[in-house]
Every structure is written in structure tokens, then in C-alpha cells.
mmCIF file with all atom_site columns, C-alpha atoms in Angstrom:
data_model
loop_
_atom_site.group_PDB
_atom_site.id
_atom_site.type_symbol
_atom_site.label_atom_id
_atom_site.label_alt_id
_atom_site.label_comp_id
_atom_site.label_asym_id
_atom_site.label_entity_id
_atom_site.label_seq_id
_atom_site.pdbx_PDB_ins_code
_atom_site.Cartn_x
_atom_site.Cartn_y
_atom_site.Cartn_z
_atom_site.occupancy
_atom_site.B_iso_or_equiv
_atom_site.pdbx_formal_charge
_atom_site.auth_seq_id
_atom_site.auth_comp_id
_atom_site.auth_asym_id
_atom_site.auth_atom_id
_atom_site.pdbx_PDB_model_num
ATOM 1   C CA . UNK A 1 1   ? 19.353 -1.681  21.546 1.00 46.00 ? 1   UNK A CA 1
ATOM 2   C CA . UNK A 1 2   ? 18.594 -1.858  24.797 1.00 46.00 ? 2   UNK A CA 1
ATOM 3   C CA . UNK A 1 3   ? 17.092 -4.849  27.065 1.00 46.00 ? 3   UNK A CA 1
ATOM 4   C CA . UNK A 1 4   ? 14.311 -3.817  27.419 1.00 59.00 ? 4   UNK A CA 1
ATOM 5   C CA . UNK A 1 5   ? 13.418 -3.299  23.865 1.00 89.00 ? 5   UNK A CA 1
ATOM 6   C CA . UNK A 1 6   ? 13.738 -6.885  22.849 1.00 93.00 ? 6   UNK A CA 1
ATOM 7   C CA . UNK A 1 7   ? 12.296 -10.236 23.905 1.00 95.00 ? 7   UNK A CA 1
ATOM 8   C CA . UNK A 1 8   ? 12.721 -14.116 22.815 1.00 96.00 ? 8   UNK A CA 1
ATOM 9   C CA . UNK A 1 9   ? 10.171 -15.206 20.422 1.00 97.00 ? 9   UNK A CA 1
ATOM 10  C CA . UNK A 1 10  ? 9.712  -18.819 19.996 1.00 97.00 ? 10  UNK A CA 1
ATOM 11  C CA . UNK A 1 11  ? 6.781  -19.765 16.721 1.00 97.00 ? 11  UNK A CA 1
ATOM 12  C CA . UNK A 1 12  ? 5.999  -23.208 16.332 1.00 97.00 ? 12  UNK A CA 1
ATOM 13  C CA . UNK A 1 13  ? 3.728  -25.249 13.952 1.00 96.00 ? 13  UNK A CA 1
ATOM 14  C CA . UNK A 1 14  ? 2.421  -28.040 14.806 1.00 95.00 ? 14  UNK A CA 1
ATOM 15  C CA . UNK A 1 15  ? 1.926  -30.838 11.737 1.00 93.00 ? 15  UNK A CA 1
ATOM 16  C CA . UNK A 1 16  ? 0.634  -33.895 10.534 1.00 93.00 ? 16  UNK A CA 1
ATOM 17  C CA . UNK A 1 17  ? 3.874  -36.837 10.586 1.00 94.00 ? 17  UNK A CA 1
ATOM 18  C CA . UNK A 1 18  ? 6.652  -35.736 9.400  1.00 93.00 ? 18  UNK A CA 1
ATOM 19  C CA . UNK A 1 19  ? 9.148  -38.152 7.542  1.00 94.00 ? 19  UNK A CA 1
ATOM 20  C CA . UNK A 1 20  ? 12.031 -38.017 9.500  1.00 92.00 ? 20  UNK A CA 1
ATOM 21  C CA . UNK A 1 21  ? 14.279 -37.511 6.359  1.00 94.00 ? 21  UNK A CA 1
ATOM 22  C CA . UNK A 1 22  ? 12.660 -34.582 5.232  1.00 94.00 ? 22  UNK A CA 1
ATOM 23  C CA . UNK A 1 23  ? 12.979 -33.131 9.331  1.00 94.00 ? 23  UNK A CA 1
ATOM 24  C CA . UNK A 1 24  ? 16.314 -31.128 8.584  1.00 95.00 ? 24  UNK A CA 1
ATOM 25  C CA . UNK A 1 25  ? 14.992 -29.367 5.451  1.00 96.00 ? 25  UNK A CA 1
ATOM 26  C CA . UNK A 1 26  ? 12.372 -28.697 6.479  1.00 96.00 ? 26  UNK A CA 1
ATOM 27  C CA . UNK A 1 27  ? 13.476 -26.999 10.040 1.00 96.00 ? 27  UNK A CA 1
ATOM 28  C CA . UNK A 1 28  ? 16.525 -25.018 7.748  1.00 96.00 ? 28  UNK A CA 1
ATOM 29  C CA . UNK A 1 29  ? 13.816 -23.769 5.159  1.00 97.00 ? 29  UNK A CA 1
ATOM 30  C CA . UNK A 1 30  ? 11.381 -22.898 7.948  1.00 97.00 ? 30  UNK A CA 1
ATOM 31  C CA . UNK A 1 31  ? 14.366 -21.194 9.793  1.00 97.00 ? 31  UNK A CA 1
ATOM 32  C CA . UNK A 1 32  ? 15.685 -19.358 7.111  1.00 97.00 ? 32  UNK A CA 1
ATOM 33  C CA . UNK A 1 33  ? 11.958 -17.771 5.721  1.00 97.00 ? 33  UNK A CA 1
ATOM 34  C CA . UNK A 1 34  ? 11.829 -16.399 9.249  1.00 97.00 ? 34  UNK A CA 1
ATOM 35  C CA . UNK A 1 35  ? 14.941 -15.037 9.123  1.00 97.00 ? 35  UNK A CA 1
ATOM 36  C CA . UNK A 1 36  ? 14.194 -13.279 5.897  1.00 97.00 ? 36  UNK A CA 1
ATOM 37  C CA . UNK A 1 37  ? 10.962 -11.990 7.115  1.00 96.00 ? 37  UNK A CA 1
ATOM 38  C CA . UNK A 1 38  ? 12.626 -10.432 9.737  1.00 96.00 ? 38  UNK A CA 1
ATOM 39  C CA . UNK A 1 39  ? 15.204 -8.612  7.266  1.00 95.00 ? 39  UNK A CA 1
ATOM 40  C CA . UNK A 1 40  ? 12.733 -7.430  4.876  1.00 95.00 ? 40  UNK A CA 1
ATOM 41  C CA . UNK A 1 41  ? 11.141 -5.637  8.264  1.00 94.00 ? 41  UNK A CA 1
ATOM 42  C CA . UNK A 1 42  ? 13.968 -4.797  9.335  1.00 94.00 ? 42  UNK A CA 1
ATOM 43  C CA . UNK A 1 43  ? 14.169 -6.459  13.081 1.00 95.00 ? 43  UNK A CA 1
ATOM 44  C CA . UNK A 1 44  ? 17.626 -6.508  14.912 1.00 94.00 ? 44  UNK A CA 1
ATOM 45  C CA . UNK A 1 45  ? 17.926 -9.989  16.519 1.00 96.00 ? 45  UNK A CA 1
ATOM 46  C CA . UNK A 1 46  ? 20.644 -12.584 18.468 1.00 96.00 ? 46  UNK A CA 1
ATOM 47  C CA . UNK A 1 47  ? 20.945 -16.372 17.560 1.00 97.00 ? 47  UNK A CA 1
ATOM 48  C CA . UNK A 1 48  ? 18.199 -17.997 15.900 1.00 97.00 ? 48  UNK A CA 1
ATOM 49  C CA . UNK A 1 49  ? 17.570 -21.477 17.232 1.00 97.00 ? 49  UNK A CA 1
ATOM 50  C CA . UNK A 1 50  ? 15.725 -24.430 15.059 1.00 97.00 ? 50  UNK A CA 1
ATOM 51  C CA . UNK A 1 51  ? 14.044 -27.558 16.649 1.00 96.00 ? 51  UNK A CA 1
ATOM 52  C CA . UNK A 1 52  ? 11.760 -30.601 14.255 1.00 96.00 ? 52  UNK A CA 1
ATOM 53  C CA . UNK A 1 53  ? 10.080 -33.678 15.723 1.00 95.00 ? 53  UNK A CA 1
ATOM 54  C CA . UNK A 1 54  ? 7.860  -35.362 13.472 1.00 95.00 ? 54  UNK A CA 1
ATOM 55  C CA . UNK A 1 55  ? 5.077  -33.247 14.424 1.00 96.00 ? 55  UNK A CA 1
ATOM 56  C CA . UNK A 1 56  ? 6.489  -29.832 15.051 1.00 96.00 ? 56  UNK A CA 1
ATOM 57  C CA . UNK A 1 57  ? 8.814  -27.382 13.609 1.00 97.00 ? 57  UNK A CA 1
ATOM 58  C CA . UNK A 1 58  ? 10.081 -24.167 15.631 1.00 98.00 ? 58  UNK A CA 1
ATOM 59  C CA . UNK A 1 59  ? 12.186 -21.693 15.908 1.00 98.00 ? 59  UNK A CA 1
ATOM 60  C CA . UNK A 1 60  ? 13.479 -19.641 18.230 1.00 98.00 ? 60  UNK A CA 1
ATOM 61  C CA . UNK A 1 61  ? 14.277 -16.493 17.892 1.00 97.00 ? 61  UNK A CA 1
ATOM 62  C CA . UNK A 1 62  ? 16.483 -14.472 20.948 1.00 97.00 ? 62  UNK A CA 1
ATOM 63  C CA . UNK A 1 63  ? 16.506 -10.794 21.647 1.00 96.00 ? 63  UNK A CA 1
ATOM 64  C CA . UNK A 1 64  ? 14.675 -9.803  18.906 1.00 96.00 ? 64  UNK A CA 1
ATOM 65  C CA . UNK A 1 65  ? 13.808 -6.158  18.692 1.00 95.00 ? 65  UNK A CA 1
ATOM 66  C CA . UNK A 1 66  ? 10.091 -5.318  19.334 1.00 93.00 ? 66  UNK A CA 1
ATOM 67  C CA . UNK A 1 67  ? 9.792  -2.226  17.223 1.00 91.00 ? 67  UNK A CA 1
ATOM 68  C CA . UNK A 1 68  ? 12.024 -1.323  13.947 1.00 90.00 ? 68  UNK A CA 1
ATOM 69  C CA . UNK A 1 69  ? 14.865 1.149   14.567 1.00 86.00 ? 69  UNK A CA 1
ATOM 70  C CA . UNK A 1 70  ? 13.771 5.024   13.200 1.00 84.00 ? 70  UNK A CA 1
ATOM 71  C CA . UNK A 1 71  ? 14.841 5.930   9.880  1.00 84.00 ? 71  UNK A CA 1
ATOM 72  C CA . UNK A 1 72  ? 14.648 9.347   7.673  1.00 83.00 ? 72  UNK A CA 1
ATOM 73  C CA . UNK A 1 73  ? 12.970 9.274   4.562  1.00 82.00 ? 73  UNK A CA 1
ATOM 74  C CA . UNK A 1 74  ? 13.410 11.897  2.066  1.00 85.00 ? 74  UNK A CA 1
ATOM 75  C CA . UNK A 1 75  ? 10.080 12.496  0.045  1.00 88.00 ? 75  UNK A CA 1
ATOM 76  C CA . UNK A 1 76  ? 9.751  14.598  -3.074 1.00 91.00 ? 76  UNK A CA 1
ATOM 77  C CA . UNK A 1 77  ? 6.767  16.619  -2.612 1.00 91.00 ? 77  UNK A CA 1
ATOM 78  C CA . UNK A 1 78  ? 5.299  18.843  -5.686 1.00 92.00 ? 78  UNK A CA 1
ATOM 79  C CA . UNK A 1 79  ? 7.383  21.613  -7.186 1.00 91.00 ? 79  UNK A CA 1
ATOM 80  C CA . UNK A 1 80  ? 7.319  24.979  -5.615 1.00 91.00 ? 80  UNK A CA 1
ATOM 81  C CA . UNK A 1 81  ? 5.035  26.494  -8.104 1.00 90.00 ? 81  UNK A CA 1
ATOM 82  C CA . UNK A 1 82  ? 2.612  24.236  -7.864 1.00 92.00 ? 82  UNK A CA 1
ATOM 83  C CA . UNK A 1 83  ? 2.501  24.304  -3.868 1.00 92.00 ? 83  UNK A CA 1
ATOM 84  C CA . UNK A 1 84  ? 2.899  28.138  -3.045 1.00 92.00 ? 84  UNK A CA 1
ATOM 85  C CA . UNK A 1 85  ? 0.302  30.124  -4.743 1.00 92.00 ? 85  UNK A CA 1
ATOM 86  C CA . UNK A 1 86  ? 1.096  34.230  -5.550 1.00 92.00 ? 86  UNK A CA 1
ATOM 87  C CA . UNK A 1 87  ? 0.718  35.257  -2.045 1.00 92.00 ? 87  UNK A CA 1
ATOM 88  C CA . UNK A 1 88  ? 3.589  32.267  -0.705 1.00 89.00 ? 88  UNK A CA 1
ATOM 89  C CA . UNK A 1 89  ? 0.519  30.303  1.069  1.00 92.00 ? 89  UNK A CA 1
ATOM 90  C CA . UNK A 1 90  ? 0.203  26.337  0.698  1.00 94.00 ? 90  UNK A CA 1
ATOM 91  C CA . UNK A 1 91  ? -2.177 25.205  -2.130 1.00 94.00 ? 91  UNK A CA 1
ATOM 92  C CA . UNK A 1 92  ? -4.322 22.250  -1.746 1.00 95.00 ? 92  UNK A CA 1
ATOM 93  C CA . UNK A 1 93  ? -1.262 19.959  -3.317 1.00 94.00 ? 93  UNK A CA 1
ATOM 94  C CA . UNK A 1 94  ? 0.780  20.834  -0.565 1.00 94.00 ? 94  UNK A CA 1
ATOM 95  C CA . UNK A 1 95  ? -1.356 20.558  1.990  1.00 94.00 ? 95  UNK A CA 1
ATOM 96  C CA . UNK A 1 96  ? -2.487 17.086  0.772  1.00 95.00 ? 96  UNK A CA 1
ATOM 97  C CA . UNK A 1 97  ? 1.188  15.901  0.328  1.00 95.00 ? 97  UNK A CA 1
ATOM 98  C CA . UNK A 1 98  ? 1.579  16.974  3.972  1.00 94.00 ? 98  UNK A CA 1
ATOM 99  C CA . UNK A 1 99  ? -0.863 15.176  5.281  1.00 95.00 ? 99  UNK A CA 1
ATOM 100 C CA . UNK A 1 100 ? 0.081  12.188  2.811  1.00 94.00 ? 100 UNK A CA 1
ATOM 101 C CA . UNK A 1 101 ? 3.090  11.652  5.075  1.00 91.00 ? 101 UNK A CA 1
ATOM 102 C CA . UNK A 1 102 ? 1.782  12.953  8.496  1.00 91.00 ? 102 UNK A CA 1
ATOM 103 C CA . UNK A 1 103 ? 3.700  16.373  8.932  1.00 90.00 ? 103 UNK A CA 1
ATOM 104 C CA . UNK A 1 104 ? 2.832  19.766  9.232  1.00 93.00 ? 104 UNK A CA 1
ATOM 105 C CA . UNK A 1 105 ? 2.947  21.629  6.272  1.00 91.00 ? 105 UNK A CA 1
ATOM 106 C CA . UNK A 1 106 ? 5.300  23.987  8.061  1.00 90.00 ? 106 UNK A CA 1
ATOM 107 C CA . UNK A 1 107 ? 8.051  21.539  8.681  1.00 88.00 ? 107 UNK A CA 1
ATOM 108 C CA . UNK A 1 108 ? 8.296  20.846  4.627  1.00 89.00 ? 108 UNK A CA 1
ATOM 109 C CA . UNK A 1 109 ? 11.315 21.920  3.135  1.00 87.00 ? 109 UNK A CA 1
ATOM 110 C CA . UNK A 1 110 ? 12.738 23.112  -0.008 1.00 86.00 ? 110 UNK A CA 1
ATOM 111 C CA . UNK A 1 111 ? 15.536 21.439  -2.101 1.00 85.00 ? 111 UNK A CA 1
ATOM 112 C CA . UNK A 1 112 ? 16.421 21.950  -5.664 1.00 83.00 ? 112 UNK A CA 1
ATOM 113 C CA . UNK A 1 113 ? 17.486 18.897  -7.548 1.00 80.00 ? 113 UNK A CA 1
#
């Protein structure tokens, strides 16, 4: 990843008083849903930084990514004799699978499984 592609990102939440004792929970569970978040979307990041006062909780996050690395996806589509017609042209179910996932229909391939 390069530098440009990523940026700190600090979120904080501001709150009513906090009891002290609960601060460190709190900041860890805060801390670790962001960190899951940004796993499940699949965002590249450096060290993750907590804070807590009694009336904030933040974290910092550095270098994370600012877009999601690109990935292939494999896709069944419809079986061949439902998408060619006699004459080898696209029938509406291939066409509509196409545009399902943004292609041409000309870049579809074939695979037997």
C-alpha cells in the first residue's frame, strides 16, 4: 500500500460521565468493535491507538487504507443452454446475469464443474 492511499483516522464519542472504573472496558470494547469493523471490510491498517476520559472515548486509527484492496470473484452464471439460444447468441438470462455483476456479456466465460 502505498502513502498515499492511507490516512490516520481518529473517531471519538463524546458521553455523559463516565465512571472511571468502567473507563478501560469500555475504551478496549470500543477499540476492539472498530477493529472488527474494519476486518469484516476488509481495511489494511497500522497501530490502533485508544484514549477514555470520563466524557470521551476514541480511537485512533494510523495508516488506514482508504479504499479495500481488489479482489476476483468467481460467479456462477446460468448453464450454457439456458444462456446461448440455437444460433450461439445471449438469451435474456445471460444478458441479465451480465449486467447483474456489471460486465459485458462478452467477457463471460465458460467453465464446466
Amino acid at each position: 500500500m502505498r502513502a498515499e492511499q492511507a490516512a490516520d483516522f481518529l473517531v471519538e464519542v463524546g458521553t455523559e460521565e463516565l465512571p472511571p472504573k468502567a473507563l478501560h472496558g469500555l475504551m478496549t470494547a470500543f477499540a476492539s468493535g472498530v477493529r472488527n469493523g474494519m476486518k469484516l471490510a476488509r481495511l489494511e491498517h497500522g497501530e490502533i491507538r485508544t484514549f477514555a476520559s470520563p466524557r470521551r472515548l476514541a480511537v485512533l486509527v494510523e495508516a488506514l487504507a482508504c479504499g479495500q484492496e481488489d479482489r476476483d470473484i468467481a460467479q456462477k452464471g446460468p448453464p450454457v443452454s439456458i444462456a446461448l439460444d440455437d444460433k450461439g447468441l445471449p438469451t435474456k438470462a445471460a444478458l441479465a446475469f451480465a449486467k447483474k455483476w456489471g460486465v459485458d456479456f462478452d467477457v463471460l466465460g465458460r467453465e464446466k464443474t
